[in-house]
Coordinates of C-alpha atoms in Angstrom, one line a residue:
M798 CA 62.3 1.7 -106.5
K799 CA 63.8 2.9 -103.2
T800 CA 62.4 6.3 -103.8
A801 CA 58.9 4.9 -104.3
F802 CA 59.4 2.8 -101.1
W803 CA 60.2 5.8 -98.9
A804 CA 57.4 7.8 -100.5
S805 CA 55.0 5.0 -99.7
A806 CA 56.3 4.9 -96.1
A807 CA 55.6 8.6 -95.7
S808 CA 52.1 8.2 -97.2
L809 CA 51.2 5.3 -95.0
S810 CA 52.4 7.1 -91.9
L811 CA 50.2 10.0 -92.8
G812 CA 47.3 7.7 -93.5
A813 CA 47.6 6.1 -90.0
A814 CA 47.5 9.6 -88.5
V815 CA 44.3 10.4 -90.4
L816 CA 42.7 7.1 -89.3
G817 CA 43.3 8.2 -85.7
F818 CA 40.6 10.8 -86.3
A819 CA 42.5 13.7 -84.7
A820 CA 43.5 11.8 -81.6
P821 CA 45.1 14.0 -78.9
A822 CA 48.8 14.7 -79.3
F823 CA 51.1 11.8 -78.2
A824 CA 48.1 9.5 -77.8
G825 CA 48.4 5.9 -78.9
E826 CA 51.5 3.7 -78.7
A827 CA 54.8 3.1 -80.4
F828 CA 56.4 -0.2 -81.0
V829 CA 59.7 -1.7 -82.1
G830 CA 60.3 -5.3 -83.0
V831 CA 63.0 -7.7 -84.1
Y832 CA 62.0 -10.4 -86.5
K833 CA 63.5 -13.3 -88.5
H834 CA 62.9 -12.6 -92.1
D835 CA 61.2 -15.1 -94.4
V836 CA 60.7 -17.9 -91.8
T837 CA 59.3 -21.2 -93.2
F838 CA 58.0 -23.1 -90.2
I839 CA 54.6 -21.3 -90.0
G840 CA 53.8 -21.8 -93.7
K841 CA 54.7 -25.4 -93.5
A842 CA 52.7 -26.0 -90.3
V843 CA 49.5 -24.6 -91.8
G844 CA 50.1 -26.2 -95.2
L845 CA 50.5 -23.0 -97.2
G846 CA 54.2 -23.4 -97.9
A847 CA 56.8 -20.7 -97.5
A848 CA 59.4 -19.1 -99.9
G849 CA 62.4 -19.6 -97.7
R850 CA 64.6 -17.7 -100.2
E851 CA 65.7 -14.6 -98.3
D852 CA 67.9 -14.1 -95.2
G853 CA 68.5 -11.5 -92.6
V854 CA 66.7 -9.8 -89.7
D855 CA 63.8 -7.3 -90.0
V856 CA 63.4 -4.4 -87.6
H857 CA 59.8 -3.2 -87.4
L858 CA 59.1 0.4 -86.2
G859 CA 55.5 1.5 -85.9
Y860 CA 52.7 3.4 -84.3
R861 CA 49.2 2.6 -83.2
T862 CA 46.4 5.0 -82.4
N863 CA 44.1 4.6 -79.4
K864 CA 40.9 2.6 -80.1
I865 CA 38.8 4.4 -82.6
E866 CA 35.5 4.9 -80.8
S867 CA 33.7 6.0 -83.9
L868 CA 34.2 2.6 -85.4
D869 CA 32.2 0.8 -82.8
W870 CA 30.5 -1.2 -85.5
L871 CA 34.0 -2.7 -86.3
G872 CA 34.8 -3.4 -82.7
K873 CA 36.7 -0.2 -82.0
P874 CA 40.0 -1.2 -83.7
Q875 CA 43.3 0.6 -83.5
A876 CA 44.9 1.9 -86.6
H877 CA 48.6 1.1 -87.2
A878 CA 51.4 2.1 -89.5
M879 CA 54.8 0.5 -89.6
V880 CA 58.0 0.2 -91.6
S881 CA 60.1 -3.0 -91.8
I882 CA 63.8 -2.6 -92.6
N883 CA 65.7 -5.8 -93.6
S884 CA 69.4 -6.2 -92.6
E885 CA 70.2 -7.6 -96.0
N886 CA 68.4 -4.8 -97.8
T887 CA 66.2 -7.2 -99.7
S888 CA 62.4 -7.0 -99.2
N889 CA 61.7 -3.9 -97.0
F890 CA 58.1 -2.9 -96.6
V891 CA 55.7 -0.4 -95.2
A892 CA 52.2 -1.2 -94.0
A893 CA 49.1 0.3 -92.5
G894 CA 45.8 -1.1 -91.3
L895 CA 43.6 -2.0 -88.4
N896 CA 44.1 -4.3 -85.4
W897 CA 42.1 -5.4 -82.4
K898 CA 43.3 -6.0 -78.8
I899 CA 41.4 -8.9 -77.3
D900 CA 42.0 -9.4 -73.5
F901 CA 41.9 -12.8 -72.0
G902 CA 39.6 -12.1 -69.1
Q903 CA 40.4 -8.9 -67.2
P904 CA 42.6 -6.2 -68.9
G905 CA 46.2 -6.2 -67.7
G906 CA 47.4 -9.7 -68.5
F907 CA 47.6 -11.7 -71.7
Y908 CA 45.9 -10.6 -74.8
L909 CA 45.5 -11.5 -78.5
R910 CA 46.0 -9.0 -81.2
P911 CA 44.8 -9.9 -84.8
G912 CA 45.1 -7.3 -87.5
M913 CA 44.8 -6.7 -91.3
G914 CA 46.4 -4.1 -93.5
L915 CA 47.9 -3.3 -96.8
A916 CA 51.6 -3.1 -97.5
Y917 CA 54.1 -1.9 -100.1
T918 CA 57.4 -3.7 -100.6
D919 CA 60.5 -2.8 -102.6
G920 CA 61.1 -6.6 -103.1
K921 CA 60.8 -8.4 -106.4
A922 CA 57.4 -8.3 -107.9
K923 CA 58.4 -10.4 -110.9
L924 CA 61.7 -12.2 -111.5
P925 CA 63.1 -12.4 -115.1
P926 CA 63.1 -15.9 -116.5
A927 CA 66.4 -17.7 -116.4
N928 CA 65.6 -20.0 -119.3
A929 CA 64.9 -17.2 -121.8
P930 CA 66.7 -17.6 -125.2
G931 CA 69.7 -15.6 -126.1
L932 CA 71.0 -14.9 -122.6
T933 CA 74.7 -14.6 -121.9
P934 CA 76.1 -17.0 -119.4
E935 CA 76.6 -14.1 -116.9
E936 CA 73.0 -13.0 -117.3
R937 CA 71.7 -16.5 -117.0
A938 CA 73.7 -17.0 -113.8
R939 CA 72.4 -13.7 -112.4
R940 CA 68.8 -14.7 -113.0
T941 CA 69.3 -18.1 -111.6
Y942 CA 70.8 -16.7 -108.4
L943 CA 67.7 -14.4 -108.1
Y944 CA 65.4 -17.3 -108.5
Y945 CA 66.9 -19.1 -105.5
H946 CA 67.6 -16.1 -103.3
R947 CA 64.7 -13.7 -103.8
I948 CA 60.9 -13.9 -103.1
E949 CA 58.7 -13.3 -106.1
F950 CA 55.7 -11.4 -104.6
G951 CA 53.8 -11.0 -107.9
S952 CA 52.9 -7.4 -106.8
H953 CA 54.5 -4.6 -104.9
V954 CA 51.1 -3.9 -103.2
L955 CA 50.2 -6.8 -100.8
F956 CA 47.9 -7.8 -98.0
E957 CA 49.3 -7.7 -94.5
P958 CA 47.5 -10.0 -92.0
E959 CA 49.2 -10.2 -88.6
L960 CA 48.7 -11.9 -85.3
A961 CA 50.3 -11.3 -81.9
L962 CA 50.1 -12.8 -78.4
G963 CA 50.9 -10.1 -75.9
Y964 CA 51.4 -9.5 -72.2
Q965 CA 50.7 -6.2 -70.4
V966 CA 53.7 -5.7 -68.2
S967 CA 52.6 -2.3 -66.9
D968 CA 50.1 0.5 -67.7
R969 CA 52.5 1.7 -70.4
V970 CA 54.6 -1.3 -71.4
S971 CA 53.7 -4.6 -73.1
V972 CA 55.6 -7.2 -75.0
E973 CA 54.2 -9.2 -78.0
L974 CA 55.2 -12.4 -79.7
S975 CA 54.3 -11.4 -83.3
Y976 CA 53.7 -12.9 -86.7
T977 CA 53.3 -10.8 -89.9
H978 CA 52.5 -12.1 -93.4
L979 CA 52.7 -10.5 -96.8
S980 CA 50.8 -11.9 -99.8
N981 CA 49.1 -10.7 -102.9
G982 CA 46.2 -13.1 -102.2
Q983 CA 45.7 -13.7 -106.0
I984 CA 43.9 -10.4 -106.0
F985 CA 46.6 -7.8 -106.7
H986 CA 48.2 -10.3 -109.1
Q987 CA 47.3 -13.6 -110.7
G988 CA 50.1 -16.2 -110.7
K989 CA 53.2 -16.3 -108.4
N990 CA 52.3 -15.6 -104.8
Q991 CA 55.2 -16.8 -102.7
G992 CA 54.7 -14.3 -99.9
L993 CA 56.8 -13.4 -96.8
D994 CA 56.5 -14.6 -93.2
D995 CA 58.1 -12.6 -90.4
A996 CA 58.2 -13.9 -86.8
G997 CA 59.6 -12.1 -83.8
V998 CA 59.1 -10.1 -80.6
R999 CA 58.2 -6.5 -80.2
L1000 CA 58.1 -4.0 -77.3
V1001 CA 55.2 -1.7 -77.1
Y1002 CA 55.1 1.7 -75.2
A1003 CA 51.8 3.5 -74.6
F1004 CA 51.9 7.3 -74.4

């Protein structure tokens, strides 16, 4: 599983580079963020619920291209690729997709950044049932622990919607209050769809 995860990380990073349509060397921007893993307050606030089963802190490392001028019909989005590493080594993930920087008035101040992508997680796609017949007490205890401490994503491939509120500190540096969600959307899998909510802050540096 870990091998597949890092292979996916490499593939998504290459995909983001391709989406940049041969942008000049060092163009775009890099970002690093620190997030609380599996927060529940957002899901509860919007009535979607939240898993609240996993702990730890996530570190997000990523890259965005410049605006893709050839995608004018899509609002000239930026392509992004990122990897999320969990401090408890539970549900790590990689993601790639498109996002849009929407300035509030003149460029250089506050902005909104919605985005949508696809992700791959090495978390649990399907948990083994703890009430299956014939289990040893040890195996039943192991499965029960997993039920209360791991997210059941339903699929390793997931949708990755995100939203950030940012502030342009200088020509090169900005900070963003960021929310990232992972979910199968009942499209990659029918059934369990607990999902993951990450909330945190990231620092962005433009080359």
